Short mmCIF file of N, CA and C in Angstrom, two decimals:
data_model
loop_
_atom_site.label_atom_id
_atom_site.label_comp_id
_atom_site.label_asym_id
_atom_site.label_seq_id
_atom_site.Cartn_x
_atom_site.Cartn_y
_atom_site.Cartn_z
N UNK A 1 -56.30 9.16 8.77
CA UNK A 1 -56.57 7.76 8.62
C UNK A 1 -55.51 7.15 7.70
N UNK A 2 -55.03 5.99 8.08
CA UNK A 2 -54.02 5.31 7.27
C UNK A 2 -54.68 4.69 6.04
N UNK A 3 -54.02 4.84 4.90
CA UNK A 3 -54.56 4.34 3.64
C UNK A 3 -54.07 2.92 3.37
N UNK A 4 -54.88 2.17 2.65
CA UNK A 4 -54.52 0.85 2.19
C UNK A 4 -53.61 1.00 0.98
N UNK A 5 -52.40 0.44 1.06
CA UNK A 5 -51.43 0.55 -0.03
C UNK A 5 -51.63 -0.61 -0.99
N UNK A 6 -51.98 -0.28 -2.23
CA UNK A 6 -52.15 -1.31 -3.25
C UNK A 6 -50.80 -1.65 -3.87
N UNK A 7 -50.53 -2.94 -4.04
CA UNK A 7 -49.30 -3.34 -4.72
C UNK A 7 -49.48 -3.11 -6.22
N UNK A 8 -48.42 -3.26 -7.01
CA UNK A 8 -48.53 -2.97 -8.45
C UNK A 8 -49.63 -3.77 -9.16
N UNK A 9 -49.81 -5.02 -8.78
CA UNK A 9 -50.83 -5.84 -9.44
C UNK A 9 -52.24 -5.31 -9.16
N UNK A 10 -52.51 -4.96 -7.90
CA UNK A 10 -53.83 -4.44 -7.55
C UNK A 10 -54.04 -3.03 -8.10
N UNK A 11 -52.96 -2.26 -8.22
CA UNK A 11 -53.06 -0.95 -8.86
C UNK A 11 -53.46 -1.12 -10.32
N UNK A 12 -52.87 -2.11 -10.99
CA UNK A 12 -53.24 -2.38 -12.38
C UNK A 12 -54.69 -2.82 -12.48
N UNK A 13 -55.16 -3.61 -11.51
CA UNK A 13 -56.57 -4.00 -11.50
C UNK A 13 -57.47 -2.77 -11.36
N UNK A 14 -57.06 -1.83 -10.50
CA UNK A 14 -57.84 -0.60 -10.32
C UNK A 14 -57.86 0.19 -11.63
N UNK A 15 -56.72 0.29 -12.30
CA UNK A 15 -56.66 1.01 -13.57
C UNK A 15 -57.55 0.35 -14.62
N UNK A 16 -57.52 -0.97 -14.66
CA UNK A 16 -58.36 -1.71 -15.60
C UNK A 16 -59.84 -1.49 -15.28
N UNK A 17 -60.18 -1.48 -13.99
CA UNK A 17 -61.57 -1.24 -13.57
C UNK A 17 -62.02 0.15 -14.02
N UNK A 18 -61.15 1.14 -13.83
CA UNK A 18 -61.48 2.50 -14.28
C UNK A 18 -61.73 2.54 -15.79
N UNK A 19 -60.88 1.82 -16.54
CA UNK A 19 -61.04 1.78 -18.00
C UNK A 19 -62.38 1.16 -18.41
N UNK A 20 -62.85 0.19 -17.63
CA UNK A 20 -64.10 -0.49 -17.93
C UNK A 20 -65.34 0.29 -17.47
N UNK A 21 -65.13 1.42 -16.81
CA UNK A 21 -66.24 2.19 -16.24
C UNK A 21 -66.12 3.67 -16.61
N UNK A 22 -66.15 3.96 -17.91
CA UNK A 22 -65.99 5.33 -18.40
C UNK A 22 -67.32 6.04 -18.65
N UNK A 23 -68.35 5.30 -19.02
CA UNK A 23 -69.64 5.91 -19.34
C UNK A 23 -70.26 6.51 -18.08
N UNK A 24 -70.66 7.78 -18.11
CA UNK A 24 -71.24 8.42 -16.92
C UNK A 24 -72.49 7.71 -16.39
N UNK A 25 -73.28 7.10 -17.28
CA UNK A 25 -74.47 6.36 -16.83
C UNK A 25 -74.06 5.10 -16.08
N UNK A 26 -73.00 4.44 -16.54
CA UNK A 26 -72.49 3.27 -15.85
C UNK A 26 -71.96 3.67 -14.48
N UNK A 27 -71.22 4.77 -14.44
CA UNK A 27 -70.68 5.24 -13.16
C UNK A 27 -71.80 5.57 -12.18
N UNK A 28 -72.86 6.21 -12.66
CA UNK A 28 -74.00 6.52 -11.80
C UNK A 28 -74.65 5.24 -11.28
N UNK A 29 -74.86 4.28 -12.16
CA UNK A 29 -75.45 3.00 -11.74
C UNK A 29 -74.58 2.33 -10.68
N UNK A 30 -73.27 2.39 -10.85
CA UNK A 30 -72.37 1.77 -9.88
C UNK A 30 -72.34 2.55 -8.57
N UNK A 31 -72.45 3.86 -8.64
CA UNK A 31 -72.47 4.66 -7.41
C UNK A 31 -73.70 4.34 -6.57
N UNK A 32 -74.76 3.88 -7.21
CA UNK A 32 -75.98 3.48 -6.49
C UNK A 32 -75.92 2.00 -6.12
N UNK A 33 -75.54 1.15 -7.07
CA UNK A 33 -75.60 -0.29 -6.87
C UNK A 33 -74.57 -0.85 -5.91
N UNK A 34 -73.33 -0.36 -5.96
CA UNK A 34 -72.27 -0.91 -5.11
C UNK A 34 -72.60 -0.76 -3.62
N UNK A 35 -73.01 0.42 -3.14
CA UNK A 35 -73.34 0.49 -1.71
C UNK A 35 -74.56 -0.35 -1.33
N UNK A 36 -75.49 -0.54 -2.26
CA UNK A 36 -76.64 -1.40 -1.97
C UNK A 36 -76.19 -2.84 -1.75
N UNK A 37 -75.31 -3.31 -2.62
CA UNK A 37 -74.79 -4.68 -2.49
C UNK A 37 -73.98 -4.81 -1.20
N UNK A 38 -73.10 -3.85 -0.94
CA UNK A 38 -72.27 -3.90 0.27
C UNK A 38 -73.13 -3.87 1.53
N UNK A 39 -74.17 -3.04 1.54
CA UNK A 39 -75.04 -2.94 2.72
C UNK A 39 -75.86 -4.20 2.93
N UNK A 40 -76.10 -4.95 1.87
CA UNK A 40 -76.94 -6.15 2.01
C UNK A 40 -76.31 -7.19 2.93
N UNK A 41 -74.98 -7.23 3.03
CA UNK A 41 -74.34 -8.24 3.87
C UNK A 41 -74.55 -8.02 5.36
N UNK A 42 -74.23 -6.84 5.91
CA UNK A 42 -74.51 -6.66 7.34
C UNK A 42 -76.01 -6.67 7.66
N UNK A 43 -76.82 -6.13 6.77
CA UNK A 43 -78.27 -6.14 6.99
C UNK A 43 -78.78 -7.58 7.01
N UNK A 44 -78.25 -8.41 6.14
CA UNK A 44 -78.67 -9.81 6.06
C UNK A 44 -78.27 -10.65 7.24
N UNK A 45 -77.36 -10.17 8.06
CA UNK A 45 -76.92 -10.92 9.24
C UNK A 45 -77.97 -10.91 10.34
N UNK A 46 -78.99 -10.11 10.17
CA UNK A 46 -80.07 -10.08 11.15
C UNK A 46 -81.27 -10.83 10.57
N UNK A 47 -81.99 -11.52 11.42
CA UNK A 47 -83.16 -12.27 10.96
C UNK A 47 -84.19 -11.32 10.36
N UNK A 48 -84.41 -10.20 11.03
CA UNK A 48 -85.41 -9.24 10.58
C UNK A 48 -85.01 -8.62 9.25
N UNK A 49 -83.71 -8.45 9.03
CA UNK A 49 -83.24 -7.76 7.84
C UNK A 49 -83.08 -8.62 6.61
N UNK A 50 -83.33 -9.91 6.71
CA UNK A 50 -83.09 -10.80 5.58
C UNK A 50 -83.89 -10.41 4.32
N UNK A 51 -85.19 -10.13 4.41
CA UNK A 51 -85.91 -9.70 3.20
C UNK A 51 -85.37 -8.38 2.63
N UNK A 52 -85.02 -7.45 3.51
CA UNK A 52 -84.45 -6.18 3.05
C UNK A 52 -83.11 -6.42 2.37
N UNK A 53 -82.28 -7.28 2.96
CA UNK A 53 -80.97 -7.58 2.38
C UNK A 53 -81.12 -8.20 0.99
N UNK A 54 -82.07 -9.11 0.85
CA UNK A 54 -82.28 -9.75 -0.46
C UNK A 54 -82.69 -8.71 -1.49
N UNK A 55 -83.53 -7.77 -1.09
CA UNK A 55 -83.93 -6.70 -2.01
C UNK A 55 -82.77 -5.79 -2.38
N UNK A 56 -81.98 -5.39 -1.38
CA UNK A 56 -80.82 -4.54 -1.64
C UNK A 56 -79.85 -5.22 -2.60
N UNK A 57 -79.58 -6.50 -2.34
CA UNK A 57 -78.64 -7.26 -3.15
C UNK A 57 -79.13 -7.37 -4.60
N UNK A 58 -80.39 -7.72 -4.76
CA UNK A 58 -80.96 -7.91 -6.10
C UNK A 58 -81.03 -6.61 -6.88
N UNK A 59 -81.55 -5.57 -6.26
CA UNK A 59 -81.67 -4.28 -6.95
C UNK A 59 -80.28 -3.69 -7.23
N UNK A 60 -79.35 -3.87 -6.27
CA UNK A 60 -77.98 -3.39 -6.47
C UNK A 60 -77.33 -4.02 -7.69
N UNK A 61 -77.49 -5.34 -7.85
CA UNK A 61 -76.94 -6.01 -9.03
C UNK A 61 -77.67 -5.59 -10.29
N UNK A 62 -78.95 -5.29 -10.16
CA UNK A 62 -79.69 -4.77 -11.31
C UNK A 62 -79.07 -3.48 -11.82
N UNK A 63 -78.72 -2.59 -10.89
CA UNK A 63 -78.05 -1.35 -11.28
C UNK A 63 -76.71 -1.65 -11.95
N UNK A 64 -75.97 -2.61 -11.40
CA UNK A 64 -74.66 -2.96 -11.98
C UNK A 64 -74.81 -3.40 -13.44
N UNK A 65 -75.73 -4.32 -13.67
CA UNK A 65 -75.89 -4.85 -15.03
C UNK A 65 -76.46 -3.79 -15.98
N UNK A 66 -77.34 -2.94 -15.48
CA UNK A 66 -77.85 -1.84 -16.32
C UNK A 66 -76.70 -0.93 -16.73
N UNK A 67 -75.81 -0.64 -15.79
CA UNK A 67 -74.66 0.21 -16.10
C UNK A 67 -73.78 -0.39 -17.18
N UNK A 68 -73.57 -1.70 -17.11
CA UNK A 68 -72.73 -2.34 -18.11
C UNK A 68 -73.43 -2.44 -19.46
N UNK A 69 -74.74 -2.42 -19.45
CA UNK A 69 -75.48 -2.32 -20.72
C UNK A 69 -75.13 -0.99 -21.39
N UNK A 70 -75.13 0.09 -20.62
CA UNK A 70 -74.79 1.40 -21.17
C UNK A 70 -73.33 1.45 -21.62
N UNK A 71 -72.45 0.83 -20.84
CA UNK A 71 -71.02 0.85 -21.14
C UNK A 71 -70.71 0.01 -22.37
N UNK A 72 -71.49 -1.05 -22.57
CA UNK A 72 -71.23 -1.94 -23.70
C UNK A 72 -70.11 -2.92 -23.44
N UNK A 73 -69.79 -3.14 -22.17
CA UNK A 73 -68.74 -4.08 -21.78
C UNK A 73 -69.28 -4.99 -20.69
N UNK A 74 -68.75 -6.22 -20.61
CA UNK A 74 -69.19 -7.09 -19.52
C UNK A 74 -68.64 -6.59 -18.18
N UNK A 75 -69.28 -6.98 -17.08
CA UNK A 75 -68.76 -6.59 -15.76
C UNK A 75 -67.33 -7.11 -15.58
N UNK A 76 -66.52 -6.35 -14.87
CA UNK A 76 -65.11 -6.70 -14.67
C UNK A 76 -64.93 -8.03 -13.95
N UNK A 77 -65.86 -8.37 -13.05
CA UNK A 77 -65.69 -9.61 -12.28
C UNK A 77 -65.79 -10.86 -13.15
N UNK A 78 -66.32 -10.73 -14.36
CA UNK A 78 -66.41 -11.88 -15.26
C UNK A 78 -65.00 -12.39 -15.57
N UNK A 79 -64.05 -11.48 -15.76
CA UNK A 79 -62.69 -11.89 -16.09
C UNK A 79 -61.79 -12.00 -14.86
N UNK A 80 -62.15 -11.35 -13.76
CA UNK A 80 -61.30 -11.40 -12.56
C UNK A 80 -62.16 -11.12 -11.33
N UNK A 81 -62.33 -12.14 -10.50
CA UNK A 81 -63.20 -12.02 -9.32
C UNK A 81 -62.71 -10.97 -8.33
N UNK A 82 -61.43 -10.63 -8.37
CA UNK A 82 -60.91 -9.60 -7.46
C UNK A 82 -61.54 -8.24 -7.74
N UNK A 83 -62.14 -8.10 -8.90
CA UNK A 83 -62.80 -6.84 -9.25
C UNK A 83 -63.99 -6.55 -8.33
N UNK A 84 -64.51 -7.57 -7.66
CA UNK A 84 -65.59 -7.32 -6.69
C UNK A 84 -65.07 -6.45 -5.55
N UNK A 85 -63.84 -6.68 -5.12
CA UNK A 85 -63.22 -5.85 -4.08
C UNK A 85 -62.80 -4.51 -4.67
N UNK A 86 -62.20 -4.54 -5.86
CA UNK A 86 -61.76 -3.32 -6.52
C UNK A 86 -62.93 -2.37 -6.73
N UNK A 87 -64.10 -2.91 -7.07
CA UNK A 87 -65.28 -2.08 -7.27
C UNK A 87 -65.64 -1.27 -6.04
N UNK A 88 -65.53 -1.88 -4.88
CA UNK A 88 -65.83 -1.17 -3.63
C UNK A 88 -64.79 -0.07 -3.38
N UNK A 89 -63.52 -0.35 -3.69
CA UNK A 89 -62.48 0.67 -3.55
C UNK A 89 -62.68 1.81 -4.55
N UNK A 90 -63.08 1.45 -5.78
CA UNK A 90 -63.39 2.47 -6.81
C UNK A 90 -64.51 3.36 -6.32
N UNK A 91 -65.57 2.75 -5.79
CA UNK A 91 -66.72 3.51 -5.27
C UNK A 91 -66.26 4.46 -4.16
N UNK A 92 -65.39 3.97 -3.26
CA UNK A 92 -64.93 4.82 -2.16
C UNK A 92 -64.21 6.06 -2.69
N UNK A 93 -63.46 5.90 -3.78
CA UNK A 93 -62.80 7.06 -4.39
C UNK A 93 -63.83 8.00 -5.01
N UNK A 94 -64.83 7.44 -5.67
CA UNK A 94 -65.85 8.26 -6.34
C UNK A 94 -66.64 9.12 -5.36
N UNK A 95 -66.84 8.63 -4.14
CA UNK A 95 -67.61 9.40 -3.16
C UNK A 95 -66.69 10.21 -2.24
N UNK A 96 -65.39 10.24 -2.54
CA UNK A 96 -64.46 11.10 -1.82
C UNK A 96 -63.82 10.50 -0.59
N UNK A 97 -63.96 9.20 -0.36
CA UNK A 97 -63.35 8.59 0.82
C UNK A 97 -61.86 8.33 0.63
N UNK A 98 -61.45 8.03 -0.58
CA UNK A 98 -60.04 7.82 -0.93
C UNK A 98 -59.29 7.02 0.13
N UNK A 99 -59.62 5.75 0.25
CA UNK A 99 -59.05 4.87 1.25
C UNK A 99 -57.76 4.19 0.81
N UNK A 100 -57.36 4.41 -0.44
CA UNK A 100 -56.21 3.66 -0.96
C UNK A 100 -55.10 4.58 -1.46
N UNK A 101 -53.93 4.00 -1.47
CA UNK A 101 -52.75 4.62 -2.08
C UNK A 101 -52.27 3.63 -3.14
N UNK A 102 -52.18 4.09 -4.36
CA UNK A 102 -51.82 3.19 -5.45
C UNK A 102 -50.32 3.16 -5.67
N UNK A 103 -49.84 2.03 -6.17
CA UNK A 103 -48.43 1.84 -6.46
C UNK A 103 -48.04 2.63 -7.70
N UNK A 104 -46.81 3.07 -7.73
CA UNK A 104 -46.29 3.81 -8.89
C UNK A 104 -45.97 2.88 -10.06
N UNK A 105 -45.72 1.60 -9.76
CA UNK A 105 -45.23 0.67 -10.78
C UNK A 105 -46.27 -0.40 -11.09
N UNK A 106 -47.33 -0.03 -11.74
CA UNK A 106 -48.37 -0.99 -12.10
C UNK A 106 -47.99 -1.71 -13.39
N UNK A 107 -48.29 -3.02 -13.48
CA UNK A 107 -48.04 -3.72 -14.74
C UNK A 107 -48.91 -3.16 -15.86
N UNK A 108 -48.48 -3.36 -17.08
CA UNK A 108 -49.25 -2.89 -18.23
C UNK A 108 -50.51 -3.73 -18.40
N UNK A 109 -51.41 -3.26 -19.24
CA UNK A 109 -52.64 -4.00 -19.52
C UNK A 109 -52.32 -5.36 -20.14
N UNK A 110 -51.29 -5.42 -21.00
CA UNK A 110 -50.91 -6.68 -21.63
C UNK A 110 -50.41 -7.67 -20.58
N UNK A 111 -49.61 -7.19 -19.63
CA UNK A 111 -49.12 -8.06 -18.57
C UNK A 111 -50.27 -8.57 -17.70
N UNK A 112 -51.25 -7.71 -17.46
CA UNK A 112 -52.41 -8.12 -16.67
C UNK A 112 -53.23 -9.16 -17.41
N UNK A 113 -53.34 -9.06 -18.73
CA UNK A 113 -54.07 -10.05 -19.51
C UNK A 113 -53.42 -11.42 -19.38
N UNK A 114 -52.10 -11.44 -19.43
CA UNK A 114 -51.37 -12.69 -19.27
C UNK A 114 -51.60 -13.25 -17.87
N UNK A 115 -51.56 -12.38 -16.85
CA UNK A 115 -51.77 -12.82 -15.48
C UNK A 115 -53.19 -13.37 -15.29
N UNK A 116 -54.19 -12.71 -15.88
CA UNK A 116 -55.58 -13.18 -15.78
C UNK A 116 -55.74 -14.54 -16.44
N UNK A 117 -55.11 -14.70 -17.61
CA UNK A 117 -55.21 -15.97 -18.33
C UNK A 117 -54.60 -17.09 -17.50
N UNK A 118 -53.47 -16.82 -16.88
CA UNK A 118 -52.83 -17.81 -16.02
C UNK A 118 -53.68 -18.14 -14.82
N UNK A 119 -54.31 -17.13 -14.23
CA UNK A 119 -55.19 -17.33 -13.08
C UNK A 119 -56.41 -18.16 -13.47
N UNK A 120 -56.97 -17.89 -14.64
CA UNK A 120 -58.14 -18.64 -15.12
C UNK A 120 -57.77 -20.10 -15.36
N UNK A 121 -56.58 -20.35 -15.93
CA UNK A 121 -56.15 -21.72 -16.18
C UNK A 121 -55.93 -22.45 -14.86
N UNK A 122 -55.36 -21.77 -13.87
CA UNK A 122 -55.14 -22.39 -12.56
C UNK A 122 -56.47 -22.74 -11.90
N UNK A 123 -57.45 -21.86 -12.02
CA UNK A 123 -58.78 -22.12 -11.45
C UNK A 123 -59.44 -23.30 -12.13
N UNK A 124 -59.32 -23.37 -13.45
CA UNK A 124 -59.92 -24.47 -14.20
C UNK A 124 -59.26 -25.80 -13.83
N UNK A 125 -57.95 -25.78 -13.63
CA UNK A 125 -57.23 -26.99 -13.27
C UNK A 125 -57.61 -27.46 -11.87
N UNK A 126 -57.89 -26.52 -10.97
CA UNK A 126 -58.26 -26.86 -9.60
C UNK A 126 -59.65 -27.49 -9.55
N UNK A 127 -60.51 -27.13 -10.49
CA UNK A 127 -61.88 -27.67 -10.50
C UNK A 127 -61.87 -28.97 -11.23
#
């Protein structure tokens, strides 16, 4: 299977996500919560599955927030919405799917902080 090649910026996001998810209890919560959230979307596309999807989505996010309570850090998506996608890629690696190939030249954490700040300012200006 062909792997998704992450550019340096997305590789840095993946590294930052890993840094924010070191506590084993947080990782366990995410291993349970992320697939529940992801499954809620296709399940919710059916009329019959709407109540089930709402439950999956709600309980999945409950696991996410419980994990971040243990980690002592806010969820990554608070500072960068792209972390919602990165989280699914992180989960795929944790369960052995390894769907991605990371770039060798990722920006440093300091460079990513500057990029996030610029992105936040651009979003605020657009609103």
